[in-house]
Amino acid sequence: MAESKTEIKDDDGTLDTTRASSPGPLSPHWKEYLKDKIVLFYCSSMKGVASEIAEKSNGTIVLGQIEWELFNDGFPNLKIKNAYNLRWTHVAFLADLSNPRNIFEQYAVMCALPRYLPKSVKIFVGYFPTGTMERVEEYGRVATAKSLARLLSSIPTGAHGPVQICICDIHTLQNHFYFSDNILVRLETCTGLIRDEMKSIKNCSVAFPDEGAYKRYHRIFKEYPVIICQKVRDGNKRIVTLKEGDVKDRNVVIIDDLVQTGGTLAECALLMKSNGCLSVSCFCTHSVFPNESWKRFCKDGKNEGLFQTFYIT
């Protein structure tokens, strides 16, 4: 049998396609090269992130290739290239579940990867989009957080153990318990990024827009003075009020897991300023911003200049 090529990777950092369609024993050269590698696959929207990760990995991470095609009827026509080689490697997949139209094709890939017997499989979801619909307060409503958790929980177990699903700053910790024991859910947080920034902010206080955010994050920021806001009903509308904490002459950083329309954050910031803060910034891991709602904080937007700095990941 002919030796594999000496050049293992293509110019873009992806694995060479020499063995894409001919499964069989690998040469010792291939096995030696792959044994300590992580093959990183990604959906189309995560290509830039995946490339940056591979470039900064000092060669320990190589990019895998997936053909994201469509049949004539619009259903996915997918192919994982070099699938046979995965049994010698660790595998990761960067998913993007923010658009419901793209979930099925990614789910198909997630289910396929463990079947090629890699040493391990880690799936990085990042944003768990249905996390805000985790409970039902009206009969007939559907808790779609559980629906998506059930779907991901059906990913097959790999040859060396369960697949890991990594989620950053899930909306509520209760979502964790919607997943079955068939997979391992790994909850991470990006708040370490803002903690690094806050070291250089004098007279810094942390504000939480509601009780939920306080319960979720206050232990992470225990060395900072805390400000807690709350929503109360005022006639036919709900307004943000100050529940506790000293705002005057403080540089305030509002912390939350996600921002959608930005209305609550704007109300909190205006409340901080009306109580005499020196400055107000905010940090949100997930910048959802549907319908371009981020524009309210930009030039000519209704809340232009409201925040000194708006941190997102």
mmCIF file of C-alpha atoms in Angstrom, residues 172-290:
data_model
loop_
_atom_site.group_PDB
_atom_site.id
_atom_site.type_symbol
_atom_site.label_atom_id
_atom_site.label_comp_id
_atom_site.label_asym_id
_atom_site.label_seq_id
_atom_site.Cartn_x
_atom_site.Cartn_y
_atom_site.Cartn_z
ATOM 1 C CA THR A 172 -30.566 29.419 34.497
ATOM 2 C CA LEU A 173 -28.865 26.511 36.204
ATOM 3 C CA GLN A 174 -32.173 24.623 36.190
ATOM 4 C CA ASN A 175 -31.656 24.031 32.464
ATOM 5 C CA HIS A 176 -28.812 21.699 33.392
ATOM 6 C CA PHE A 177 -31.281 19.158 34.757
ATOM 7 C CA TYR A 178 -33.227 18.905 31.500
ATOM 8 C CA PHE A 179 -30.339 16.945 29.960
ATOM 9 C CA SER A 180 -30.232 13.183 30.387
ATOM 10 C CA ASP A 181 -27.302 11.154 31.712
ATOM 11 C CA ASN A 182 -26.531 10.000 28.168
ATOM 12 C CA ILE A 183 -24.261 13.029 27.724
ATOM 13 C CA LEU A 184 -22.065 15.121 30.003
ATOM 14 C CA VAL A 185 -23.028 18.781 30.255
ATOM 15 C CA ARG A 186 -20.141 21.103 31.002
ATOM 16 C CA LEU A 187 -21.213 24.562 32.151
ATOM 17 C CA GLU A 188 -18.650 27.325 31.685
ATOM 18 C CA THR A 189 -18.682 31.084 32.172
ATOM 19 C CA CYS A 190 -17.078 33.987 30.317
ATOM 20 C CA THR A 191 -17.188 36.297 33.315
ATOM 21 C CA GLY A 192 -13.453 35.858 33.813
ATOM 22 C CA LEU A 193 -13.005 38.191 30.844
ATOM 23 C CA ILE A 194 -14.768 41.107 32.537
ATOM 24 C CA ARG A 195 -13.077 40.372 35.852
ATOM 25 C CA ASP A 196 -9.742 41.014 34.135
ATOM 26 C CA GLU A 197 -11.051 44.341 32.798
ATOM 27 C CA MET A 198 -12.446 45.386 36.169
ATOM 28 C CA LYS A 199 -9.034 45.211 37.821
ATOM 29 C CA SER A 200 -8.190 48.531 36.177
ATOM 30 C CA ILE A 201 -11.467 50.274 37.118
ATOM 31 C CA LYS A 202 -11.281 52.363 40.297
ATOM 32 C CA ASN A 203 -14.215 52.574 42.712
ATOM 33 C CA CYS A 204 -15.875 49.744 40.845
ATOM 34 C CA SER A 205 -19.219 48.233 41.829
ATOM 35 C CA VAL A 206 -21.136 45.373 40.218
ATOM 36 C CA ALA A 207 -24.818 45.775 39.378
ATOM 37 C CA PHE A 208 -27.310 43.043 38.580
ATOM 38 C CA PRO A 209 -30.466 43.909 36.605
ATOM 39 C CA ASP A 210 -32.623 41.438 38.522
ATOM 40 C CA GLU A 211 -32.593 38.789 41.242
ATOM 41 C CA GLY A 212 -31.888 36.057 38.710
ATOM 42 C CA ALA A 213 -28.638 37.637 37.581
ATOM 43 C CA TYR A 214 -27.662 38.260 41.206
ATOM 44 C CA LYS A 215 -28.198 34.627 42.174
ATOM 45 C CA ARG A 216 -26.321 33.439 39.108
ATOM 46 C CA TYR A 217 -23.216 35.623 39.409
ATOM 47 C CA HIS A 218 -22.786 37.338 42.769
ATOM 48 C CA ARG A 219 -20.385 34.689 44.120
ATOM 49 C CA ILE A 220 -18.041 35.328 41.205
ATOM 50 C CA PHE A 221 -17.815 39.043 42.085
ATOM 51 C CA LYS A 222 -17.862 38.777 45.872
ATOM 52 C CA GLU A 223 -14.929 41.198 46.313
ATOM 53 C CA TYR A 224 -16.898 44.058 44.731
ATOM 54 C CA PRO A 225 -19.719 46.137 46.265
ATOM 55 C CA VAL A 226 -23.028 44.860 44.917
ATOM 56 C CA ILE A 227 -26.006 46.762 43.501
ATOM 57 C CA ILE A 228 -29.243 44.872 42.880
ATOM 58 C CA CYS A 229 -32.082 46.102 40.697
ATOM 59 C CA GLN A 230 -35.560 44.687 40.430
ATOM 60 C CA LYS A 231 -38.586 44.961 38.179
ATOM 61 C CA VAL A 232 -41.816 46.114 39.821
ATOM 62 C CA ARG A 233 -45.237 46.719 38.332
ATOM 63 C CA ASP A 234 -46.330 50.324 37.974
ATOM 64 C CA GLY A 235 -49.867 50.364 36.617
ATOM 65 C CA ASN A 236 -49.811 48.552 33.284
ATOM 66 C CA LYS A 237 -46.040 48.483 32.912
ATOM 67 C CA ARG A 238 -43.017 47.141 34.739
ATOM 68 C CA ILE A 239 -40.193 49.462 35.704
ATOM 69 C CA VAL A 240 -36.684 48.878 37.029
ATOM 70 C CA THR A 241 -36.017 50.110 40.545
ATOM 71 C CA LEU A 242 -33.058 50.029 42.919
ATOM 72 C CA LYS A 243 -33.444 47.278 45.510
ATOM 73 C CA GLU A 244 -30.157 47.656 47.373
ATOM 74 C CA GLY A 245 -26.620 48.993 47.052
ATOM 75 C CA ASP A 246 -24.792 52.345 46.924
ATOM 76 C CA VAL A 247 -24.485 53.871 43.474
ATOM 77 C CA LYS A 248 -23.218 57.403 44.148
ATOM 78 C CA ASP A 249 -19.626 58.087 43.036
ATOM 79 C CA ARG A 250 -19.144 54.514 41.817
ATOM 80 C CA ASN A 251 -18.046 53.198 38.426
ATOM 81 C CA VAL A 252 -20.734 50.613 37.829
ATOM 82 C CA VAL A 253 -20.506 47.489 35.654
ATOM 83 C CA ILE A 254 -23.852 45.780 34.979
ATOM 84 C CA ILE A 255 -23.524 41.992 34.622
ATOM 85 C CA ASP A 256 -25.957 39.696 32.820
ATOM 86 C CA ASP A 257 -25.821 36.499 30.787
ATOM 87 C CA LEU A 258 -27.549 37.841 27.662
ATOM 88 C CA VAL A 259 -29.034 40.914 26.055
ATOM 89 C CA GLN A 260 -31.942 40.868 23.622
ATOM 90 C CA THR A 261 -33.687 44.200 22.964
ATOM 91 C CA GLY A 262 -31.480 45.950 25.532
ATOM 92 C CA GLY A 263 -34.451 47.604 27.211
ATOM 93 C CA THR A 264 -33.759 46.315 30.711
ATOM 94 C CA LEU A 265 -30.051 47.183 30.495
ATOM 95 C CA ALA A 266 -30.919 50.697 29.344
ATOM 96 C CA GLU A 267 -33.325 51.170 32.249
ATOM 97 C CA CYS A 268 -30.704 49.935 34.695
ATOM 98 C CA ALA A 269 -28.091 52.293 33.266
ATOM 99 C CA LEU A 270 -30.442 55.280 33.467
ATOM 100 C CA LEU A 271 -31.246 54.322 37.052
ATOM 101 C CA MET A 272 -27.523 54.215 37.903
ATOM 102 C CA LYS A 273 -26.983 57.667 36.409
ATOM 103 C CA SER A 274 -29.979 59.150 38.200
ATOM 104 C CA ASN A 275 -28.461 57.930 41.470
ATOM 105 C CA GLY A 276 -25.122 59.622 40.885
ATOM 106 C CA CYS A 277 -22.749 56.998 39.489
ATOM 107 C CA LEU A 278 -19.484 58.175 37.943
ATOM 108 C CA SER A 279 -19.876 55.891 34.917
ATOM 109 C CA VAL A 280 -21.840 52.854 33.834
ATOM 110 C CA SER A 281 -20.703 49.971 31.609
ATOM 111 C CA CYS A 282 -22.172 46.525 31.057
ATOM 112 C CA PHE A 283 -21.063 42.991 30.266
ATOM 113 C CA CYS A 284 -23.188 40.334 28.557
ATOM 114 C CA THR A 285 -21.842 37.009 27.369
ATOM 115 C CA HIS A 286 -24.486 36.548 24.674
ATOM 116 C CA SER A 287 -25.351 39.503 22.461
ATOM 117 C CA VAL A 288 -28.547 38.178 20.893
ATOM 118 C CA PHE A 289 -29.896 41.573 19.713
ATOM 119 C CA PRO A 290 -32.764 40.405 17.448
#
